[in-house]
mmCIF file of C-alpha atoms (C1' of nucleotides) in Angstrom:
data_model
loop_
_atom_site.group_PDB
_atom_site.id
_atom_site.type_symbol
_atom_site.label_atom_id
_atom_site.label_comp_id
_atom_site.label_asym_id
_atom_site.label_seq_id
_atom_site.Cartn_x
_atom_site.Cartn_y
_atom_site.Cartn_z
ATOM 1 C CA MET A 1483 53.562 151.695 -8.229
ATOM 2 C CA GLY A 1484 56.150 153.593 -10.131
ATOM 3 C CA GLY A 1485 53.825 156.124 -11.711
ATOM 4 C CA ALA A 1486 55.296 158.008 -14.639
ATOM 5 C CA PHE A 1487 58.528 156.184 -14.250
ATOM 6 C CA ALA A 1488 56.938 152.912 -15.224
ATOM 7 C CA LEU A 1489 55.526 154.408 -18.406
ATOM 8 C CA VAL A 1490 58.960 154.798 -19.882
ATOM 9 C CA PRO A 1491 60.378 151.575 -21.231
ATOM 10 C CA ARG A 1492 63.676 151.449 -19.488
ATOM 11 C CA SER A 1493 65.706 150.134 -22.379
ATOM 12 C CA SER A 1494 64.548 152.892 -24.715
ATOM 13 C CA PHE A 1495 65.084 155.524 -22.101
ATOM 14 C CA ARG A 1496 68.542 154.455 -21.264
ATOM 15 C CA PHE A 1497 69.897 153.617 -24.617
ATOM 16 C CA THR A 1498 67.947 155.523 -27.202
ATOM 17 C CA LEU A 1499 66.891 158.741 -25.576
ATOM 18 C CA CYS A 1500 70.033 159.226 -23.545
ATOM 19 C CA CYS A 1501 72.739 161.397 -24.957
ATOM 20 C CA MET A 1502 74.851 158.567 -26.257
ATOM 21 C CA PRO A 1503 76.606 158.817 -29.602
ATOM 22 C CA ALA A 1504 75.066 156.517 -32.159
ATOM 23 C CA SER A 1505 78.323 154.589 -32.400
ATOM 24 C CA CYS A 1506 77.907 153.530 -28.782
ATOM 25 C CA ALA A 1507 74.189 152.883 -28.789
ATOM 26 C CA LEU A 1508 73.163 149.440 -27.686
ATOM 27 C CA GLN A 1509 72.002 147.278 -30.543
ATOM 28 C CA PHE A 1510 69.305 144.635 -30.489
ATOM 29 C CA TRP A 1511 69.135 141.413 -32.481
ATOM 30 C CA LEU A 1512 67.114 138.278 -32.855
ATOM 31 C CA LEU A 1513 68.793 134.895 -33.131
ATOM 32 C CA LYS A 1514 66.946 131.833 -34.345
ATOM 33 C CA SER A 1515 67.692 128.374 -33.109
ATOM 34 C CA GLU A 1516 65.864 125.094 -33.234
ATOM 35 C CA PRO A 1517 65.281 124.075 -29.624
ATOM 36 C CA ASP A 1518 65.579 120.406 -30.567
ATOM 37 C CA VAL A 1519 69.173 121.208 -31.445
ATOM 38 C CA PHE A 1520 69.991 124.035 -29.064
ATOM 39 C CA GLY A 1521 67.331 125.903 -27.136
ATOM 40 C CA TYR A 1522 67.407 128.682 -24.604
ATOM 41 C CA PRO A 1523 67.527 126.212 -21.698
ATOM 42 C CA ASP A 1524 70.679 124.791 -23.254
ATOM 43 C CA LEU A 1525 72.237 128.242 -23.279
ATOM 44 C CA VAL A 1526 71.379 128.629 -19.614
ATOM 45 C CA ARG A 1527 72.870 125.236 -18.893
ATOM 46 C CA VAL A 1528 76.185 125.840 -20.651
ATOM 47 C CA GLY A 1529 76.439 129.503 -19.650
ATOM 48 C CA ARG A 1530 78.059 130.629 -22.876
ATOM 49 C CA GLU A 1531 77.940 129.413 -26.445
ATOM 50 C CA ALA A 1532 79.577 130.083 -29.769
ATOM 51 C CA TRP A 1533 76.877 130.965 -32.281
ATOM 52 C CA ASN A 1534 78.284 128.933 -35.125
ATOM 53 C CA GLY A 1535 76.821 127.376 -38.215
ATOM 54 C CA VAL A 1536 75.434 130.540 -39.784
ATOM 55 C CA ARG A 1537 75.828 130.013 -43.539
ATOM 56 C CA ASN A 1538 73.939 132.882 -45.035
ATOM 57 C CA TYR A 1539 75.735 136.047 -46.068
ATOM 58 C CA GLN A 1540 73.144 138.473 -44.840
ATOM 59 C CA ALA A 1541 72.987 136.784 -41.460
ATOM 60 C CA ARG A 1542 76.764 136.641 -41.306
ATOM 61 C CA ASN A 1543 77.000 140.345 -42.003
ATOM 62 C CA PHE A 1544 74.690 141.037 -39.093
ATOM 63 C CA LEU A 1545 76.853 138.844 -36.861
ATOM 64 C CA ARG A 1546 79.832 140.959 -37.843
ATOM 65 C CA GLN A 1547 78.015 144.130 -36.870
ATOM 66 C CA MET A 1548 77.429 142.926 -33.333
ATOM 67 C CA ARG A 1549 79.198 144.573 -30.442
ATOM 68 C CA GLU A 1550 79.942 143.243 -27.027
ATOM 69 C CA GLY A 1551 76.952 143.697 -24.780
ATOM 70 C CA ASP A 1552 74.421 143.824 -27.610
ATOM 71 C CA VAL A 1553 71.138 142.306 -26.565
ATOM 72 C CA CYS A 1554 69.621 139.358 -28.428
ATOM 73 C CA LEU A 1555 66.188 137.835 -28.419
ATOM 74 C CA PHE A 1556 66.558 134.063 -28.505
ATOM 75 C CA TYR A 1557 63.958 132.690 -30.896
ATOM 76 C CA HIS A 1558 62.862 129.082 -31.077
ATOM 77 C CA SER A 1559 62.166 128.093 -34.671
ATOM 78 C CA ASN A 1560 60.739 124.851 -35.955
ATOM 79 C CA ALA A 1561 59.197 124.387 -32.555
ATOM 80 C CA LYS A 1562 55.927 124.134 -30.707
ATOM 81 C CA PRO A 1563 55.486 126.809 -29.799
ATOM 82 C CA ALA A 1564 57.669 128.855 -32.113
ATOM 83 C CA GLY A 1565 58.605 132.123 -30.484
ATOM 84 C CA ILE A 1566 60.967 134.084 -28.277
ATOM 85 C CA ALA A 1567 62.244 132.089 -25.324
ATOM 86 C CA GLY A 1568 64.604 134.500 -23.655
ATOM 87 C CA VAL A 1569 67.197 137.230 -23.782
ATOM 88 C CA ALA A 1570 70.888 136.754 -24.433
ATOM 89 C CA ARG A 1571 73.874 139.016 -24.689
ATOM 90 C CA VAL A 1572 76.839 139.162 -27.031
ATOM 91 C CA ALA A 1573 79.869 138.132 -24.990
ATOM 92 C CA ARG A 1574 82.401 138.168 -27.819
ATOM 93 C CA THR A 1575 82.321 139.889 -31.175
ATOM 94 C CA ALA A 1576 82.687 138.069 -34.474
ATOM 95 C CA TYR A 1577 85.579 135.680 -35.027
ATOM 96 C CA PRO A 1578 86.068 132.828 -37.493
ATOM 97 C CA ASP A 1579 83.570 129.987 -37.216
ATOM 98 C CA ASP A 1580 85.751 126.926 -36.664
ATOM 99 C CA LEU A 1581 83.211 124.534 -38.129
ATOM 100 C CA GLN A 1582 83.877 125.839 -41.627
ATOM 101 C CA PHE A 1583 87.282 124.134 -41.495
ATOM 102 C CA ASP A 1584 86.066 120.892 -39.951
ATOM 103 C CA PRO A 1585 85.497 118.256 -42.646
ATOM 104 C CA ALA A 1586 83.431 116.225 -40.203
ATOM 105 C CA SER A 1587 81.007 119.059 -39.625
ATOM 106 C CA ALA A 1588 77.795 119.630 -41.502
ATOM 107 C CA TYR A 1589 78.921 123.252 -41.639
ATOM 108 C CA PHE A 1590 82.208 122.465 -43.353
ATOM 109 C CA ASP A 1591 82.928 124.826 -46.208
ATOM 110 C CA PRO A 1592 85.824 123.605 -48.335
ATOM 111 C CA ALA A 1593 85.700 126.794 -50.378
ATOM 112 C CA SER A 1594 86.377 129.058 -47.419
ATOM 113 C CA PRO A 1595 89.861 130.594 -47.679
ATOM 114 C CA PRO A 1596 91.749 129.943 -44.405
ATOM 115 C CA GLN A 1597 93.523 133.277 -44.685
ATOM 116 C CA GLN A 1598 90.208 135.027 -45.041
ATOM 117 C CA PRO A 1599 87.545 132.876 -43.432
ATOM 118 C CA ARG A 1600 84.179 133.213 -45.025
ATOM 119 C CA TRP A 1601 82.025 132.524 -41.954
ATOM 120 C CA SER A 1602 81.935 134.149 -38.569
ATOM 121 C CA MET A 1603 80.441 133.445 -35.182
ATOM 122 C CA VAL A 1604 79.926 135.353 -31.965
ATOM 123 C CA ASP A 1605 79.686 134.160 -28.377
ATOM 124 C CA VAL A 1606 76.461 134.670 -26.482
ATOM 125 C CA GLU A 1607 75.478 134.358 -22.851
ATOM 126 C CA PRO A 1608 72.043 133.960 -21.276
ATOM 127 C CA VAL A 1609 70.528 137.006 -19.594
ATOM 128 C CA ARG A 1610 66.919 136.254 -18.768
ATOM 129 C CA ALA A 1611 64.464 133.536 -19.698
ATOM 130 C CA PHE A 1612 60.977 134.626 -20.703
ATOM 131 C CA PRO A 1613 58.324 133.408 -18.231
ATOM 132 C CA ALA A 1614 56.822 131.580 -21.202
ATOM 133 C CA VAL A 1615 57.709 131.435 -24.873
ATOM 134 C CA LEU A 1616 56.286 134.517 -26.573
ATOM 135 C CA GLY A 1617 54.537 132.900 -29.499
ATOM 136 C CA LEU A 1618 54.924 133.970 -33.082
ATOM 137 C CA ASP A 1619 51.213 134.751 -33.275
ATOM 138 C CA THR A 1620 51.584 137.206 -30.415
ATOM 139 C CA ILE A 1621 54.669 138.752 -31.982
ATOM 140 C CA ARG A 1622 52.737 139.188 -35.225
ATOM 141 C CA SER A 1623 50.046 141.057 -33.353
ATOM 142 C CA LEU A 1624 52.469 143.686 -32.028
ATOM 143 C CA PRO A 1625 52.387 146.865 -34.134
ATOM 144 C CA GLU A 1626 56.121 147.377 -33.656
ATOM 145 C CA TRP A 1627 56.848 144.063 -35.334
ATOM 146 C CA GLN A 1628 54.782 144.513 -38.482
ATOM 147 C CA ASP A 1629 57.811 145.320 -40.622
ATOM 148 C CA SER A 1630 60.223 142.814 -39.139
ATOM 149 C CA PRO A 1631 61.727 140.174 -41.407
ATOM 150 C CA LEU A 1632 60.700 137.725 -38.696
ATOM 151 C CA VAL A 1633 57.037 138.010 -39.574
ATOM 152 C CA ARG A 1634 57.449 138.676 -43.282
ATOM 153 C CA LYS A 1635 56.394 135.735 -45.348
ATOM 154 C CA GLY A 1636 59.172 133.781 -46.936
ATOM 155 C CA THR A 1637 61.994 135.394 -44.978
ATOM 156 C CA ARG A 1638 64.292 132.834 -43.465
ATOM 157 C CA LEU A 1639 66.947 135.060 -42.047
ATOM 158 C CA SER A 1640 68.331 133.486 -38.870
ATOM 159 C CA VAL A 1641 70.064 136.601 -37.538
ATOM 160 C CA LEU A 1642 68.202 139.849 -37.814
ATOM 161 C CA PRO A 1643 68.257 143.328 -36.324
ATOM 162 C CA VAL A 1644 65.599 144.376 -33.843
ATOM 163 C CA THR A 1645 64.683 147.951 -32.982
ATOM 164 C CA ALA A 1646 64.598 149.192 -29.410
ATOM 165 C CA GLU A 1647 60.843 149.600 -29.841
ATOM 166 C CA GLN A 1648 60.479 146.006 -30.954
ATOM 167 C CA PHE A 1649 62.584 144.837 -28.069
ATOM 168 C CA ASP A 1650 60.541 146.782 -25.548
ATOM 169 C CA ALA A 1651 57.275 145.589 -27.048
ATOM 170 C CA ALA A 1652 58.398 141.974 -26.914
ATOM 171 C CA LEU A 1653 59.505 142.295 -23.315
ATOM 172 C CA LYS A 1654 56.283 143.985 -22.327
ATOM 173 C CA ALA A 1655 54.207 141.329 -24.094
ATOM 174 C CA ALA A 1656 56.163 138.706 -22.203
ATOM 175 C CA GLY A 1657 55.330 140.440 -18.933
ATOM 176 C CA LEU A 1658 58.855 141.615 -18.216
ATOM 177 C CA ASN A 1659 60.384 145.026 -17.747
ATOM 178 C CA ALA A 1660 63.894 145.887 -18.837
ATOM 179 C CA ASP A 1661 65.312 146.480 -15.385
ATOM 180 C CA PHE A 1662 67.597 143.493 -15.708
ATOM 181 C CA LEU A 1663 69.518 145.086 -18.536
ATOM 182 C "C1'" DG B 1220 54.697 115.586 -43.572
ATOM 183 C "C1'" DC B 1221 53.423 119.310 -46.684
ATOM 184 C "C1'" DC B 1222 54.757 123.010 -49.254
ATOM 185 C "C1'" DA B 1223 55.769 128.032 -50.205
ATOM 186 C "C1'" DA B 1224 59.531 130.852 -50.559
ATOM 187 C "C1'" DC B 1225 64.012 131.712 -51.039
ATOM 188 C "C1'" DG B 1226 69.257 131.049 -51.671
ATOM 189 C "C1'" DT B 1227 72.763 128.531 -54.005
ATOM 190 C "C1'" DT B 1228 74.761 125.800 -57.533
ATOM 191 C "C1'" DG B 1229 76.323 124.752 -61.914
ATOM 192 C "C1'" DG B 1230 75.600 123.940 -66.926
ATOM 193 C "C1'" DC B 1231 75.492 126.567 -70.848
ATOM 194 C "C1'" DG C 131 75.119 136.322 -66.909
ATOM 195 C "C1'" DC C 132 70.977 133.496 -67.312
ATOM 196 C "C1'" DC C 133 68.095 130.315 -65.199
ATOM 197 C "C1'" DA C 134 66.563 125.566 -64.076
ATOM 198 C "C1'" DA C 135 67.312 122.372 -60.589
ATOM 199 C "C1'" DC C 136 68.087 121.547 -56.142
ATOM 200 C "C1'" DG C 137 68.418 122.140 -51.110
ATOM 201 C "C1'" DT C 138 66.910 124.467 -47.035
ATOM 202 C "C1'" DT C 139 63.984 126.987 -43.933
ATOM 203 C "C1'" DG C 140 60.263 127.034 -41.100
ATOM 204 C "C1'" DG C 141 55.247 127.695 -40.309
ATOM 205 C "C1'" DC C 142 51.371 125.012 -40.382
#
DNA sequence: GCCAACGTTGGC
DNA sequence: GCCAACGTTGGC
């Protein structure tokens, strides 16, 4: 076995403890989706997807902070089981969400100024499916996640930042290491 | 299906 | 700018 090497979560080692300027540091996020509508297997099937339909300012602002290559936990909400289903990656940074200008869409926003679109989306690609969905109850039990909006009662944020420690803890709880990153 | 919690809307 | 009403989220 890897000995001391294995004791160091690879993602933290590489991206947090390395001598990278903060402006370049890899960021981690969690994206919620209802699997009945679009689940992680759907992302795997299509290979790449525009993360549209976000209509909450705080979530939108997080989308706009994303950089190419940022790592996302894909969370299944409103599901049995609810939890993290896999890892995705930001393939394109924020650009205008086209659905806001589509009158036929449920996400149409007639008040959005075309010259300064109100809503943004990013593109994401699948990276790795979890062996099994990491249930919300398990996530709640992880010390690293105690302060996350995900587990805070009443928070409905659909795009939220994740720390490197939270990411590593989730991966470890899912039985994965971060070598694939 | 229930309902707590929260964000948004719109009258005033 | 207040705040009641309404809609939505999302776990259970």
